[in-house]
Short mmCIF file of C-alpha atoms in Angstrom, two decimals:
data_model
loop_
_atom_site.label_atom_id
_atom_site.label_comp_id
_atom_site.label_asym_id
_atom_site.label_seq_id
_atom_site.Cartn_x
_atom_site.Cartn_y
_atom_site.Cartn_z
CA MET A 1 -17.35 -34.51 24.91
CA SER A 2 -15.98 -34.99 21.45
CA GLU A 3 -12.30 -34.69 20.76
CA GLU A 4 -11.05 -31.95 18.47
CA LEU A 5 -10.15 -33.20 15.01
CA HIS A 6 -7.45 -31.80 12.77
CA ARG A 7 -7.79 -31.83 8.99
CA ILE A 8 -4.32 -32.41 7.61
CA ARG A 9 -2.61 -33.59 4.44
CA LEU A 10 -0.22 -36.49 4.52
CA SER A 11 2.04 -37.30 1.61
CA VAL A 12 2.67 -41.04 1.62
CA ASN A 13 4.46 -42.96 -1.12
CA GLY A 14 4.07 -40.02 -3.48
CA VAL A 15 0.32 -39.64 -2.95
CA THR A 16 -1.13 -36.75 -0.93
CA ARG A 17 -4.27 -37.56 1.00
CA GLU A 18 -6.41 -35.52 3.34
CA VAL A 19 -7.34 -37.03 6.68
CA GLU A 20 -9.22 -35.81 9.72
CA LEU A 21 -7.87 -37.11 13.00
CA PRO A 22 -7.24 -36.25 16.64
CA ALA A 23 -3.83 -34.83 17.56
CA ARG A 24 -3.00 -37.88 19.64
CA ARG A 25 -3.23 -40.22 16.61
CA LEU A 26 0.20 -41.79 16.20
CA LEU A 27 1.59 -41.74 12.69
CA SER A 28 1.66 -45.55 12.77
CA ASP A 29 -2.07 -45.64 13.53
CA ALA A 30 -2.88 -42.94 10.98
CA LEU A 31 -1.14 -44.95 8.26
CA ARG A 32 -3.01 -48.12 9.20
CA HIS A 33 -6.44 -46.85 10.29
CA ASP A 34 -6.92 -43.65 8.35
CA LEU A 35 -5.03 -44.47 5.16
CA GLY A 36 -5.49 -48.26 5.10
CA LEU A 37 -1.76 -48.84 4.64
CA THR A 38 -1.46 -51.86 6.91
CA GLY A 39 2.04 -52.75 5.77
CA THR A 40 3.40 -50.66 8.65
CA HIS A 41 3.21 -52.93 11.69
CA VAL A 42 2.76 -51.85 15.29
CA GLY A 43 4.76 -53.83 17.84
CA CYS A 44 5.80 -52.30 21.14
CA GLU A 45 4.35 -48.80 20.59
CA HIS A 46 7.12 -47.12 22.52
CA GLY A 47 10.00 -47.01 20.11
CA VAL A 48 11.87 -50.16 21.06
CA CYS A 49 11.02 -52.83 18.48
CA GLY A 50 11.33 -50.95 15.18
CA ALA A 51 8.45 -52.77 13.46
CA CYS A 52 6.69 -49.49 12.61
CA THR A 53 9.75 -47.83 11.04
CA VAL A 54 8.89 -45.68 8.01
CA LEU A 55 10.94 -43.19 6.04
CA VAL A 56 10.25 -39.52 6.76
CA ASP A 57 11.95 -37.38 4.12
CA GLY A 58 14.07 -40.42 3.32
CA GLN A 59 15.25 -41.05 6.90
CA PRO A 60 14.11 -44.06 8.95
CA VAL A 61 11.89 -42.94 11.84
CA ARG A 62 9.70 -44.78 14.34
CA ALA A 63 6.10 -44.08 13.24
CA CYS A 64 4.89 -44.85 16.79
CA LEU A 65 7.00 -42.00 18.17
CA MET A 66 5.47 -39.37 15.92
CA PHE A 67 2.02 -37.86 15.83
CA ALA A 68 0.40 -37.72 12.40
CA VAL A 69 -0.27 -34.00 12.89
CA SER A 70 3.50 -33.47 13.14
CA ALA A 71 4.07 -35.28 9.85
CA VAL A 72 2.59 -32.55 7.63
CA ASP A 73 5.13 -31.03 5.25
CA THR A 74 7.06 -34.32 5.12
CA GLU A 75 7.30 -37.05 2.52
CA ILE A 76 6.58 -40.44 4.04
CA THR A 77 7.57 -43.78 2.55
CA THR A 78 6.08 -46.99 3.93
CA VAL A 79 6.88 -50.58 3.02
CA GLU A 80 4.17 -50.32 0.34
CA GLY A 81 6.35 -47.70 -1.34
CA LEU A 82 9.35 -50.00 -1.68
CA THR A 83 7.99 -52.07 -4.57
CA ARG A 84 8.74 -51.21 -8.18
CA GLU A 85 6.20 -49.37 -10.28
CA ASP A 86 5.19 -52.65 -11.93
CA GLY A 87 4.46 -54.12 -8.50
CA SER A 88 7.49 -56.41 -8.41
CA LEU A 89 9.75 -56.52 -5.38
CA GLY A 90 12.35 -53.85 -4.78
CA PRO A 91 15.95 -54.97 -4.13
CA VAL A 92 15.69 -55.09 -0.33
CA GLN A 93 12.40 -56.96 -0.48
CA GLN A 94 13.77 -59.43 -3.00
CA ALA A 95 16.91 -59.99 -0.93
CA PHE A 96 14.85 -60.78 2.19
CA ALA A 97 12.82 -63.29 0.16
CA GLU A 98 15.92 -64.91 -1.36
CA CYS A 99 17.86 -65.17 1.90
CA HIS A 100 14.94 -66.24 4.13
CA GLY A 101 15.35 -63.02 6.06
CA LEU A 102 11.89 -63.46 7.53
CA GLN A 103 9.74 -66.12 9.11
CA CYS A 104 6.50 -64.77 10.59
CA GLY A 105 7.14 -61.46 8.83
CA PHE A 106 5.77 -59.21 11.55
CA CYS A 107 8.99 -57.24 12.00
CA THR A 108 9.88 -57.27 8.30
CA PRO A 109 8.39 -53.93 7.16
CA GLY A 110 10.55 -52.09 9.69
CA PHE A 111 13.65 -53.92 8.52
CA LEU A 112 12.87 -53.22 4.86
CA THR A 113 12.42 -49.48 5.32
CA THR A 114 15.47 -49.18 7.59
CA VAL A 115 17.75 -51.16 5.27
CA THR A 116 16.51 -49.28 2.18
CA ALA A 117 17.53 -45.95 3.71
CA CYS A 118 20.81 -47.25 5.13
CA LEU A 119 21.91 -48.73 1.80
CA ARG A 120 21.19 -45.42 0.15
CA GLU A 121 23.71 -43.81 2.54
CA ASN A 122 26.16 -46.70 2.51
CA PRO A 123 25.68 -48.81 -0.66
CA HIS A 124 28.57 -51.18 0.12
CA PRO A 125 28.41 -52.02 3.82
CA SER A 126 30.98 -54.23 5.52
CA HIS A 127 29.66 -57.22 7.46
CA ASP A 128 29.83 -55.22 10.71
CA GLU A 129 28.09 -52.26 9.10
CA ALA A 130 25.37 -54.56 7.79
CA ARG A 131 24.83 -55.83 11.34
CA GLU A 132 24.75 -52.31 12.71
CA MET A 133 22.12 -51.29 10.15
CA VAL A 134 19.59 -53.66 11.69
CA ALA A 135 20.65 -53.21 15.32
CA GLY A 136 17.61 -51.08 16.09
CA ASN A 137 15.04 -53.62 14.90
CA LEU A 138 13.89 -56.62 16.89
CA CYS A 139 13.09 -59.99 15.28
CA ARG A 140 11.97 -62.92 17.42
CA CYS A 141 12.05 -65.63 14.70
CA THR A 142 15.12 -65.59 12.53
CA GLY A 143 18.07 -65.21 14.88
CA TYR A 144 19.18 -62.34 12.60
CA GLN A 145 21.78 -64.32 10.61
CA ASN A 146 19.65 -64.46 7.48
CA ILE A 147 18.61 -60.86 7.94
CA VAL A 148 22.26 -59.79 7.86
CA LYS A 149 22.76 -61.97 4.77
CA ALA A 150 19.73 -60.26 3.22
CA VAL A 151 21.26 -56.83 3.88
CA GLU A 152 24.43 -57.89 2.09
CA ARG A 153 22.42 -59.45 -0.75
CA ALA A 154 20.28 -56.32 -1.03
CA ALA A 155 23.46 -54.28 -1.47
CA GLU A 156 24.33 -56.50 -4.45
CA LEU A 157 20.84 -56.25 -5.94
CA ALA A 158 20.79 -52.48 -5.54
CA ASP A 159 24.18 -52.13 -7.24
CA PRO A 160 23.77 -51.63 -11.02
CA GLN A 161 27.44 -52.71 -11.46
CA HIS A 162 26.80 -56.11 -9.85
CA PRO A 163 25.86 -59.00 -12.21
CA ASP A 164 22.56 -59.41 -10.33
CA GLY A 165 22.10 -55.67 -9.91
CA GLN A 166 18.72 -54.11 -10.51
CA ARG A 167 17.74 -50.63 -11.53
CA PRO A 168 16.79 -48.36 -8.63
CA VAL A 169 13.14 -48.44 -7.61
CA GLY A 170 11.25 -45.82 -9.56
CA GLN A 171 12.83 -46.64 -12.92
CA GLN A 172 11.01 -49.01 -15.20
CA PRO A 173 13.24 -51.84 -16.40
CA ASP A 174 13.65 -52.20 -20.18
CA ALA A 175 13.29 -55.94 -19.84
CA PRO A 176 11.65 -58.00 -17.09
CA VAL A 177 13.96 -58.45 -14.12
CA GLU A 178 14.95 -62.05 -13.69
CA VAL A 179 14.32 -63.21 -10.17
CA GLN A 180 16.94 -65.61 -8.91
CA ARG A 181 15.75 -68.42 -6.68
CA MET B 1 -1.59 -47.86 24.95
CA LYS B 2 -2.55 -44.60 23.32
CA PRO B 3 -1.93 -41.10 24.65
CA ALA B 4 -4.72 -39.30 26.47
CA PRO B 5 -6.33 -36.49 24.47
CA PHE B 6 -4.51 -33.17 24.34
CA ALA B 7 -4.85 -29.84 22.58
CA TYR B 8 -2.30 -29.48 19.81
CA HIS B 9 -0.58 -26.25 18.85
CA ARG B 10 1.82 -25.83 15.96
CA PRO B 11 3.07 -22.24 16.16
CA THR B 12 5.26 -20.82 13.42
CA THR B 13 7.13 -18.24 15.52
CA LEU B 14 8.91 -18.53 18.85
CA ALA B 15 6.88 -15.58 20.22
CA GLU B 16 3.63 -17.38 19.36
CA ALA B 17 4.93 -20.59 20.94
CA LEU B 18 5.85 -18.80 24.17
CA GLU B 19 2.45 -17.03 24.32
CA THR B 20 0.69 -20.36 23.82
CA LEU B 21 2.82 -22.08 26.44
CA ALA B 22 2.19 -19.28 28.95
CA GLY B 23 -1.56 -19.59 28.38
CA GLU B 24 -1.79 -23.33 29.05
CA SER B 25 -2.09 -24.78 32.54
CA TYR B 26 -0.19 -27.98 31.78
CA ALA B 27 1.58 -28.10 28.44
CA LYS B 28 4.67 -29.87 27.16
CA VAL B 29 6.93 -28.81 24.32
CA LEU B 30 7.19 -31.30 21.46
CA ALA B 31 10.33 -31.32 19.30
CA GLY B 32 11.69 -34.77 18.38
CA GLY B 33 9.32 -36.59 20.72
CA GLN B 34 11.55 -39.63 21.17
CA SER B 35 11.29 -39.40 24.97
CA LEU B 36 8.01 -37.52 25.29
CA VAL B 37 5.82 -39.67 23.02
CA PRO B 38 6.52 -42.95 24.90
CA LEU B 39 5.70 -41.15 28.18
CA LEU B 40 2.40 -40.03 26.66
CA SER B 41 1.62 -43.42 25.14
CA MET B 42 2.25 -45.15 28.47
CA ARG B 43 0.25 -42.37 30.16
CA ILE B 44 3.07 -41.63 32.54
CA ALA B 45 2.44 -38.05 31.44
CA ALA B 46 -0.89 -36.60 30.31
CA PRO B 47 -0.44 -32.89 29.57
CA HIS B 48 -3.48 -30.88 28.51
CA ALA B 49 -1.65 -29.47 25.53
CA LEU B 50 1.39 -29.98 23.32
CA VAL B 51 3.23 -27.09 21.73
CA ASP B 52 4.92 -28.54 18.65
CA ILE B 53 7.90 -26.29 17.90
CA THR B 54 9.03 -28.10 14.73
CA ALA B 55 7.48 -25.52 12.39
CA ILE B 56 9.41 -22.61 13.94
CA PRO B 57 12.19 -21.49 11.61
CA GLY B 58 15.69 -20.74 12.92
CA LEU B 59 15.83 -23.28 15.74
CA ASP B 60 17.64 -25.93 13.69
CA THR B 61 21.04 -24.26 13.45
CA ILE B 62 24.43 -25.53 14.61
CA GLU B 63 26.92 -22.71 15.26
CA VAL B 64 30.53 -23.77 15.62
CA SER B 65 33.02 -21.15 16.84
CA GLU B 66 36.34 -21.26 18.64
CA ALA B 67 34.38 -20.78 21.87
CA GLY B 68 32.29 -23.89 21.37
CA VAL B 69 29.24 -25.40 19.74
CA ARG B 70 25.78 -23.89 20.02
CA VAL B 71 23.00 -26.31 19.12
CA GLY B 72 19.48 -25.12 18.34
CA ALA B 73 16.41 -26.75 19.85
CA LEU B 74 15.43 -28.51 16.62
CA VAL B 75 18.85 -29.97 15.78
CA ARG B 76 18.51 -33.74 15.55
CA HIS B 77 21.17 -35.93 17.13
CA ALA B 78 21.95 -37.28 13.64
CA ASP B 79 22.58 -33.79 12.23
CA LEU B 80 24.89 -32.84 15.09
CA LEU B 81 26.75 -36.14 14.79
CA ALA B 82 27.22 -35.61 11.03
CA HIS B 83 28.39 -31.99 11.32
CA PRO B 84 31.94 -31.77 9.92
CA ASP B 85 33.33 -29.13 12.35
CA VAL B 86 31.90 -30.16 15.72
CA ARG B 87 34.53 -32.85 16.36
CA ARG B 88 37.37 -30.39 15.88
CA VAL B 89 36.03 -27.97 18.50
CA GLN B 90 34.53 -30.42 21.01
CA PRO B 91 35.21 -34.10 20.23
CA LEU B 92 33.27 -35.36 23.25
CA VAL B 93 29.99 -34.29 21.62
CA PRO B 94 30.19 -36.67 18.62
CA GLU B 95 31.86 -39.40 20.69
CA ALA B 96 28.93 -39.46 23.08
CA LEU B 97 26.29 -38.88 20.38
CA ALA B 98 27.33 -42.09 18.63
CA HIS B 99 26.04 -43.93 21.73
CA VAL B 100 22.65 -42.17 21.86
CA ALA B 101 20.07 -44.89 21.13
CA HIS B 102 19.88 -46.23 17.56
CA ALA B 103 20.39 -44.34 14.32
CA THR B 104 16.62 -44.35 13.74
CA ILE B 105 16.00 -42.60 17.07
CA ARG B 106 18.86 -40.16 16.39
CA ASN B 107 17.18 -39.21 13.11
CA ARG B 108 14.24 -37.75 15.01
CA GLY B 109 15.39 -37.04 18.57
CA THR B 110 16.86 -33.63 19.36
CA THR B 111 19.97 -33.06 21.48
CA VAL B 112 18.46 -30.13 23.36
CA GLY B 113 15.30 -32.15 24.01
CA SER B 114 17.37 -34.99 25.42
CA ILE B 115 19.22 -32.56 27.70
CA VAL B 116 16.12 -30.95 29.20
CA HIS B 117 14.48 -34.36 29.56
CA ALA B 118 17.20 -34.65 32.25
CA ASP B 119 17.42 -38.43 32.26
CA ALA B 120 20.50 -39.62 34.16
CA ALA B 121 20.54 -42.71 31.90
CA ALA B 122 21.04 -40.49 28.83
CA GLU B 123 24.40 -39.43 27.45
CA MET B 124 23.99 -35.78 26.52
CA PRO B 125 22.82 -34.32 29.87
CA VAL B 126 25.96 -35.57 31.60
CA VAL B 127 28.16 -34.48 28.68
CA LEU B 128 26.76 -30.95 29.02
CA SER B 129 27.48 -31.08 32.77
CA LEU B 130 30.99 -32.42 32.36
CA LEU B 131 31.87 -29.74 29.81
CA GLY B 132 30.34 -26.95 31.90
CA GLY B 133 27.85 -26.06 29.21
CA SER B 134 24.54 -24.27 29.47
CA VAL B 135 21.02 -24.08 28.11
CA GLU B 136 19.34 -20.94 26.79
CA ALA B 137 15.72 -20.69 27.97
CA ALA B 138 13.10 -18.35 26.57
CA SER B 139 9.73 -17.28 28.00
CA THR B 140 7.37 -14.37 27.40
CA GLY B 141 9.35 -12.60 30.14
CA GLY B 142 12.64 -12.83 28.25
CA THR B 143 15.56 -15.19 28.02
CA ARG B 144 18.00 -16.58 30.55
CA THR B 145 21.05 -18.82 30.50
CA ILE B 146 20.90 -21.86 32.79
CA PRO B 147 24.37 -23.31 33.56
CA ALA B 148 24.45 -27.11 33.47
CA GLU B 149 25.27 -27.30 37.19
CA GLU B 150 21.96 -25.56 37.94
CA LEU B 151 19.93 -27.42 35.30
CA PHE B 152 19.47 -30.90 36.73
CA LEU B 153 17.39 -30.84 39.90
CA GLY B 154 16.26 -34.45 40.24
CA PRO B 155 15.39 -37.60 38.28
CA MET B 156 14.04 -36.30 34.95
CA GLU B 157 13.55 -32.89 36.52
CA SER B 158 15.21 -29.83 35.04
CA ALA B 159 15.26 -26.22 36.19
CA LEU B 160 13.31 -25.25 33.07
CA ARG B 161 10.04 -23.60 34.13
CA PRO B 162 6.74 -24.80 32.61
CA ASP B 163 6.43 -21.57 30.60
CA GLU B 164 9.97 -21.80 29.18
CA ILE B 165 11.31 -23.30 25.97
CA ALA B 166 14.93 -24.40 25.79
CA THR B 167 15.99 -22.71 22.55
CA SER B 168 19.61 -23.89 22.44
CA ALA B 169 22.39 -25.63 24.32
CA PHE B 170 26.03 -24.57 24.38
CA PHE B 171 28.94 -27.00 24.62
CA PRO B 172 32.20 -25.13 25.38
CA ALA B 173 35.20 -25.91 23.18
CA LEU B 174 37.88 -28.28 24.41
CA PRO B 175 40.91 -26.28 25.58
CA ALA B 176 44.20 -26.93 23.78
CA GLY B 177 46.08 -29.80 25.42
CA ALA B 178 42.97 -31.38 26.94
CA GLY B 179 41.69 -34.84 26.03
CA VAL B 180 38.30 -36.54 26.20
CA ALA B 181 36.94 -40.06 25.96
CA PHE B 182 33.58 -41.78 26.26
CA GLU B 183 32.60 -45.40 26.70
CA GLU B 184 29.51 -47.23 27.79
CA ILE B 185 28.40 -50.82 28.17
CA SER B 186 24.92 -51.97 27.22
CA ARG B 187 23.30 -55.35 26.70
CA ARG B 188 22.68 -54.64 23.03
CA GLN B 189 24.12 -51.88 20.89
CA GLY B 190 21.83 -48.85 21.06
CA ASP B 191 20.12 -49.83 24.31
CA TYR B 192 20.32 -47.68 27.39
CA ALA B 193 23.73 -48.15 28.97
CA LEU B 194 24.12 -50.30 32.07
CA ALA B 195 26.84 -47.81 32.86
CA GLY B 196 28.71 -45.17 30.90
CA VAL B 197 31.62 -42.84 31.60
CA ALA B 198 32.82 -39.64 29.94
CA ALA B 199 36.11 -38.06 30.96
CA VAL B 200 37.99 -34.81 30.40
CA VAL B 201 41.68 -34.65 31.26
CA HIS B 202 43.47 -31.30 31.18
CA GLY B 203 46.92 -31.12 32.71
CA GLU B 204 46.53 -32.40 36.28
CA SER B 205 42.75 -32.01 36.20
CA VAL B 206 40.74 -35.24 35.76
CA ARG B 207 36.95 -35.05 35.72
CA ALA B 208 34.44 -37.72 34.78
CA GLY B 209 30.70 -37.83 34.12
CA PHE B 210 28.60 -40.92 34.73
CA VAL B 211 25.61 -42.39 32.87
CA SER B 212 22.98 -44.71 34.40
CA VAL B 213 24.58 -45.03 37.84
CA SER B 214 22.91 -42.13 39.66
CA ASP B 215 19.55 -40.34 39.85
CA VAL B 216 20.80 -37.13 38.30
CA PRO B 217 23.59 -36.51 35.78
CA THR B 218 26.68 -36.65 38.00
CA VAL B 219 30.19 -35.27 37.46
CA VAL B 220 33.02 -36.22 39.81
CA ASP B 221 36.36 -34.45 40.13
CA LEU B 222 39.02 -37.18 40.19
CA THR B 223 42.06 -34.90 40.14
CA GLY B 224 44.97 -36.42 42.03
CA VAL B 225 43.30 -39.81 42.54
CA PRO B 226 45.68 -42.74 41.85
CA ASP B 227 44.54 -44.92 38.94
CA ASP B 228 43.74 -47.96 41.07
CA GLU B 229 41.48 -45.86 43.32
CA LEU B 230 39.52 -44.10 40.55
CA GLY B 231 36.61 -46.54 40.77
CA GLU B 232 36.07 -46.23 44.52
CA ALA B 233 36.56 -42.46 44.41
CA ALA B 234 33.86 -42.22 41.73
CA LEU B 235 31.49 -44.64 43.47
CA ALA B 236 31.56 -42.48 46.61
CA HIS B 237 29.48 -39.98 44.60
CA LEU B 238 27.30 -42.48 42.71
CA ASP B 239 24.36 -44.68 43.58
CA PRO B 240 24.13 -47.60 41.14
CA ALA B 241 20.67 -49.19 41.35
CA GLU B 242 19.46 -52.68 40.60
CA ASP B 243 16.90 -53.27 37.86
CA ILE B 244 15.99 -56.13 35.50
CA HIS B 245 19.09 -55.44 33.39
CA ALA B 246 21.82 -55.51 36.04
CA THR B 247 22.44 -55.73 39.77
CA ALA B 248 23.76 -52.71 41.62
CA GLY B 249 27.00 -54.60 42.26
CA TYR B 250 27.51 -55.30 38.57
CA ARG B 251 26.91 -51.66 37.70
CA ALA B 252 29.46 -50.65 40.34
CA GLN B 253 31.96 -53.06 38.81
CA LEU B 254 31.33 -51.51 35.38
CA VAL B 255 32.07 -48.09 36.88
CA ARG B 256 35.40 -49.35 38.27
CA THR B 257 36.40 -50.83 34.93
CA LEU B 258 35.11 -48.05 32.71
CA VAL B 259 36.39 -45.08 34.68
CA ARG B 260 39.96 -46.37 34.58
CA ARG B 261 39.71 -47.23 30.90
CA VAL B 262 38.13 -43.91 29.92
CA VAL B 263 40.50 -41.75 32.00
CA THR B 264 43.44 -43.59 30.38
CA LYS B 265 42.00 -42.96 26.92
CA ALA B 266 41.38 -39.29 27.71
CA ARG B 267 45.00 -38.94 28.89
CA GLU B 268 46.21 -40.51 25.66
CA ALA B 269 44.00 -38.15 23.66
CA ALA B 270 45.45 -35.19 25.57
CA ALA B 271 49.03 -36.22 24.92
#
C-alpha cells in the first residue's frame, strides 16, 4: 500500500520550491531530504534540543514539531539563509566564529536562527537577556559561556552604530566587510 | 522516530473541519502541534487522520472585555503573552504564560491546544481551572460550553468528544480587590516544572492551583488555613510522584515552600 503524497510549495530562504511528500514528513526532514538543505540539524526529534530551529515568518520554531504540509503559506528561513548575499557570514554567524561559540557545531544552526530572530526583537540584550535567548537550545560541548559571549558580540555586529557594526543581511556592503580575528 | 502514516486534512472553514472530524474514526485536531507532534513521533499516538485547523480564518482572535479574556483556538502562547490588554483584565494569564516552555515553543504552541491536551504538568489547564474559566466546543451537532471543573477527567484526558473542536477558551476577569501570583521551580528555565503554584486571593478567600504534583489539574481551597499549615493542607489533595527529575518527597517540599510564597505574593498583589 503506497502512502498518499501531497504536492505542496515551500518558500525557503526566499526561493519557492515544489515538493511531493507524505503528510507525516516533518518540516526538518523535508528541508534536509526533499530540499537538500542539510544545514538544519535533527537532534532529539521531539522539541527538546532546539538543533532544528528555523524561522517561520521570522519567528523561531522547532522544525521537528511541524509537518511540512502545515508550512505552506509561510516564509521559512534556515541557517543557509543567514549568510549575506555575497556568501560571507552574517553577524550572528561571524560572532559565533569570533567567540568560539561552537565546538562540534551540531547544535549551532539552531542557535544561529534563534539568536538572529531574538536580536531582531531585542537588539541590545542585557547579559541575562542574552542567556535567556539561548535557554531553549542544548549544547553539549561549549558550556554555553562562549555562546552567551557570541550573542552579545552578535548584537554589536548587527548594530550599525557600533564601530564593528555591519549592515543588515540582505544589503550589499559598499566596501568589503573587514572580519576581525 | 517518525510518525505513523495518517490522512491529512486542511479545511478552510470550521464547518468543513467539523464534517471531516465527524467522518473519521480516529482523528486528532492539529493546531500548534507542540504537544501532539512529539506524541506522534514517539508513536504514543497514531491517529488515522489529522485535521489541521490552521487555515481556518477567525480562530486566531483575542477578545478582551471587562468580563474576561476570550482566546481563539489558533492564538499562540506568544501572541497572548504579548497582548497589551490581557494583563489588565486577568494578570494571572500572562504571569503563567511566561513559564510555558521556551519562547520558541510559545511561538507555535496554542493556549487552547495546551488546555485541551489536559496535561497536569502544564500551566494553562490549571490556570483555567483556578480562574473558573471554560472552553467552547463545536461539533456538527452544535456548540457547548464546558466549564473547567468538568473539563479535566484524567491524566491527559479532557471531556472534549472525538468529534469536537475546542474553538476558544475563556478566562474570567480578576475581580477588583483580588490578587494573583504564579511561581514554579524547574531544573532549567523553560523545562517542565518540578512543581508550580498559582494562587488567587480575594478578601478572605484563598485558592491555589498546582502544576506537576497531581494526575489532573488540581485546585485547592485554602480559605482560613493558617500560613504555616498551607503546605500540608494543599498536599492533602495532591499526589506528588517520583520520576527521574525529582523524588516525591522533594516535590512535596517544593509545594510547601511555593504555596506559602505564592499566597503571600497574591495577598500583596491584592492589597
